[in-house]
PDB file of C-alpha atoms in Angstrom:
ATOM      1  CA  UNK A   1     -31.899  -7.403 -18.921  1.00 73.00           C
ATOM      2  CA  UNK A   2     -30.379  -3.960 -19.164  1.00 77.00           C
ATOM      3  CA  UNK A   3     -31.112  -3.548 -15.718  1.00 79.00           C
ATOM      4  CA  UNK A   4     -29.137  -6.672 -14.591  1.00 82.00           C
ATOM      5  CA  UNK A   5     -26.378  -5.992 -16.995  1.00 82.00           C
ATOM      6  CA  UNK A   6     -26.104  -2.352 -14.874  1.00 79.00           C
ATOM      7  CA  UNK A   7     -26.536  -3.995 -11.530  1.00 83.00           C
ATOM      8  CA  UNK A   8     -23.563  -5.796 -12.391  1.00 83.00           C
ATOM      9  CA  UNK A   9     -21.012  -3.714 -13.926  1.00 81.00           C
ATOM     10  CA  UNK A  10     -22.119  -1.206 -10.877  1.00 82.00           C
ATOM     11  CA  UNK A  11     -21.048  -4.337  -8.648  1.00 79.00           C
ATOM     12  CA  UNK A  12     -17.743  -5.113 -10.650  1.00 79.00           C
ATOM     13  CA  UNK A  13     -17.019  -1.025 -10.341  1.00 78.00           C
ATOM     14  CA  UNK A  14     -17.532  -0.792  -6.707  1.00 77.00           C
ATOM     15  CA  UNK A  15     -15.042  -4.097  -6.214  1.00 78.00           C
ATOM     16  CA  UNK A  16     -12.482  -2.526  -8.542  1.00 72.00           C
ATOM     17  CA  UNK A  17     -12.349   0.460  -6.359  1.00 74.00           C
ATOM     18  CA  UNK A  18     -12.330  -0.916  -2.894  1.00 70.00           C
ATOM     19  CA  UNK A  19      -9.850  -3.108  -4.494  1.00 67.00           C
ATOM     20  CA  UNK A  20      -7.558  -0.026  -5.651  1.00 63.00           C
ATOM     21  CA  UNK A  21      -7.669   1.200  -1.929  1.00 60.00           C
ATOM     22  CA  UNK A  22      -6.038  -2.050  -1.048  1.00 58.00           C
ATOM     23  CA  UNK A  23      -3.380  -2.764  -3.185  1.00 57.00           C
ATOM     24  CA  UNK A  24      -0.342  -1.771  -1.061  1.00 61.00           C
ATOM     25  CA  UNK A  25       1.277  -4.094   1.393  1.00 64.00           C
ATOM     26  CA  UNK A  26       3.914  -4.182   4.358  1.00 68.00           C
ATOM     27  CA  UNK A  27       6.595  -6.445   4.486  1.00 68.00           C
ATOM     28  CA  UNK A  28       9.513  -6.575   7.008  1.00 72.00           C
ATOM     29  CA  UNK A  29      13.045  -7.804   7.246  1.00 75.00           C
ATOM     30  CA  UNK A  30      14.716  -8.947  10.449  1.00 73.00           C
ATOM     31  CA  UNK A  31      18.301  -9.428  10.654  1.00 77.00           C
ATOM     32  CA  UNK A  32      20.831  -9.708  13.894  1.00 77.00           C
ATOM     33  CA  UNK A  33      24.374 -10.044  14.294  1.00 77.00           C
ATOM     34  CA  UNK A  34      26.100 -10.916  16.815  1.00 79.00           C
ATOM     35  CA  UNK A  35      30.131 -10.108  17.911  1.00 80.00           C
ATOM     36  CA  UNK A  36      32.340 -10.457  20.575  1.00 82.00           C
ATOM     37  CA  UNK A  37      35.266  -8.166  21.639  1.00 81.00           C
ATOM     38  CA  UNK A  38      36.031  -5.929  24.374  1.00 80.00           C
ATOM     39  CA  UNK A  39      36.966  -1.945  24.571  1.00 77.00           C
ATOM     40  CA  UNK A  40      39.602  -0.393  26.492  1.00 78.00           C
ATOM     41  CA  UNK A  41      39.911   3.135  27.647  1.00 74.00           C
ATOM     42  CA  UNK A  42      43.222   4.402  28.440  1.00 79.00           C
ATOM     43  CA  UNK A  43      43.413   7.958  30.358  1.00 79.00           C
ATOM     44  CA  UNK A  44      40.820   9.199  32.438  1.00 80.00           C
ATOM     45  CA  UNK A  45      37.082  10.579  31.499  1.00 74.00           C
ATOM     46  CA  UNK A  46      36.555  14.324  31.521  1.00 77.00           C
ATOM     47  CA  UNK A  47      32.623  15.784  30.945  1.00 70.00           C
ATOM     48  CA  UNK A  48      33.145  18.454  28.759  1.00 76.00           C
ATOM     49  CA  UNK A  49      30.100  19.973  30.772  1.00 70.00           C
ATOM     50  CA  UNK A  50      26.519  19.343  32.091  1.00 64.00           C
ATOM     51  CA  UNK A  51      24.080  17.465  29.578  1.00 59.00           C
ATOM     52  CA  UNK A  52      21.469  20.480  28.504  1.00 71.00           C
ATOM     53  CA  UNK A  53      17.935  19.058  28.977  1.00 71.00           C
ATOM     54  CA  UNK A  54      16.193  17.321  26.455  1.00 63.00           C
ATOM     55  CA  UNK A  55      14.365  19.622  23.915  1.00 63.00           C
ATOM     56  CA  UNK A  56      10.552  20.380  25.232  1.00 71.00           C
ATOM     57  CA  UNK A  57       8.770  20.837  21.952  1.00 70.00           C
ATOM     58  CA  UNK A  58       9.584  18.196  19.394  1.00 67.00           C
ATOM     59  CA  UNK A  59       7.570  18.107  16.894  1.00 67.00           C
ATOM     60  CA  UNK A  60       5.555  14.916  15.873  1.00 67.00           C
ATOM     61  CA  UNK A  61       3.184  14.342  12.902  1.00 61.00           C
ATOM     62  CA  UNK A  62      -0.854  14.360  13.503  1.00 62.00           C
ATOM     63  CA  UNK A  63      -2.321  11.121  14.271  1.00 66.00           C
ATOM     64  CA  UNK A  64      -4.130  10.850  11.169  1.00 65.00           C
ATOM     65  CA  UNK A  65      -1.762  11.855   8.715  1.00 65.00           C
ATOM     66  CA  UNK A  66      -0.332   8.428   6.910  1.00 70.00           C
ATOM     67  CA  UNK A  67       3.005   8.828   6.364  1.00 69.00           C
ATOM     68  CA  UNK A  68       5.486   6.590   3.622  1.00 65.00           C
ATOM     69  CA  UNK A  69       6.269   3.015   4.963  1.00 70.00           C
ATOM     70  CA  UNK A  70       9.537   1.218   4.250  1.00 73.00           C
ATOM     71  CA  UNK A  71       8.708  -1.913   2.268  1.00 71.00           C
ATOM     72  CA  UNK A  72       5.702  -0.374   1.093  1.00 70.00           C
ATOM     73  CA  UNK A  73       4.751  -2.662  -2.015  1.00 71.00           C
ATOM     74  CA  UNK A  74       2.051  -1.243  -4.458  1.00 72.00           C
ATOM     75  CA  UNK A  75       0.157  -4.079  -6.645  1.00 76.00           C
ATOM     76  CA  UNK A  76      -0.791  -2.682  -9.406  1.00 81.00           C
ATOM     77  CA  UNK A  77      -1.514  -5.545 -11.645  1.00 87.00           C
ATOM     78  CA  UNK A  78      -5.079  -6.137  -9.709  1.00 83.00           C
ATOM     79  CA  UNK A  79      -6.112  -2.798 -10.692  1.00 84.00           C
ATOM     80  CA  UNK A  80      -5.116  -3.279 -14.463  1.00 88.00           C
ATOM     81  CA  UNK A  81      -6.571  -7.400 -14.041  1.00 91.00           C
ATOM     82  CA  UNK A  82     -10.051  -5.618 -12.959  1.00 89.00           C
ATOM     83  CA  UNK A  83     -10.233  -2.783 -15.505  1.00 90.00           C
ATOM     84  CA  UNK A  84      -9.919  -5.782 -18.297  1.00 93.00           C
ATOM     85  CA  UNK A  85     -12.715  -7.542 -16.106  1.00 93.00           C
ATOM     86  CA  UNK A  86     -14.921  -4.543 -16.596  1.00 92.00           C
ATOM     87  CA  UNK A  87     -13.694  -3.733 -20.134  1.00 92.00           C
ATOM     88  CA  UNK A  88     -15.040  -7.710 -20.871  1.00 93.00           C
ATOM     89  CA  UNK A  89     -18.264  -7.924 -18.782  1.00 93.00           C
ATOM     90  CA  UNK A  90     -19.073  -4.537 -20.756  1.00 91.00           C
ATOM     91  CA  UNK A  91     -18.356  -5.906 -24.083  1.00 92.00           C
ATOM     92  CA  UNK A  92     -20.297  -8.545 -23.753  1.00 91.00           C
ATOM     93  CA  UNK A  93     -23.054  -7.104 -22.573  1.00 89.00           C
ATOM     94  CA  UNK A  94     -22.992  -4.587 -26.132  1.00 88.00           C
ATOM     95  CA  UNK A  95     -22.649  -7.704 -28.245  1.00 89.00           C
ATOM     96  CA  UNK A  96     -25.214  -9.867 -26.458  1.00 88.00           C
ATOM     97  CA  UNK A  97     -27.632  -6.291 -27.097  1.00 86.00           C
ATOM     98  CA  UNK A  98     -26.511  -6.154 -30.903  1.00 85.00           C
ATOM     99  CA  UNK A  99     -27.183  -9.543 -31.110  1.00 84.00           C
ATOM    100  CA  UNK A 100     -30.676  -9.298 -29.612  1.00 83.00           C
ATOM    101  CA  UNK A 101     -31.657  -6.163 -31.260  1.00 81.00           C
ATOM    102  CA  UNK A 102     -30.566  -7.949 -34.898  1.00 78.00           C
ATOM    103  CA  UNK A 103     -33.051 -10.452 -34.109  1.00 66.00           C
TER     104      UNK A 103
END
């Protein structure tokens, strides 16, 4: 029986922590708008002088770094909903021994 009740709470752990990994989520917002009108230039276009080059080295993050997302949305509440989960399975399994043990 005490084997069992480990078997499970070691089941219940690993969920709650593959769980935790989990708990953040993506969500996106699209919005366009569209306008009409026109531009005028008066005068006449001058360069102020040759375009330089575009910069060579630019530096970009590694490939497995993860960086912050916008609209990142951490659920906590799971993590807190299987802690209690635990917190229950475990009490019962001390008062179902007490009981036993008493008898």
């Amino acid at each position: 029986m005490k084997r069992i009740i480990c078997i499970v709470a070691s089941c219940l752990l690993g969920i709650l922590i593959l769980g935790t990994a989990s708990t953040s989520g993506n969500a996106s917002s699209v919005q366009s708008t569209e306008t009409e009108g026109t531009i005028r230039f008066m005068g006449r276009y001058e360069p102020e002088g040759t375009p330089d080059p575009p910069p060579t080295g630019i530096a970009k993050p590694p490939a497995g770094d993860r960086l912050p997302q916008t609209n990142t949305v951490h659920h906590t509440q799971w993590v807190w909903i299987g802690w209690l989960l635990v917190g229950l399975v475990a009490t019962a399994g001390v008062k179902r021994n007490k009981k036993n043990k008493t008898n």
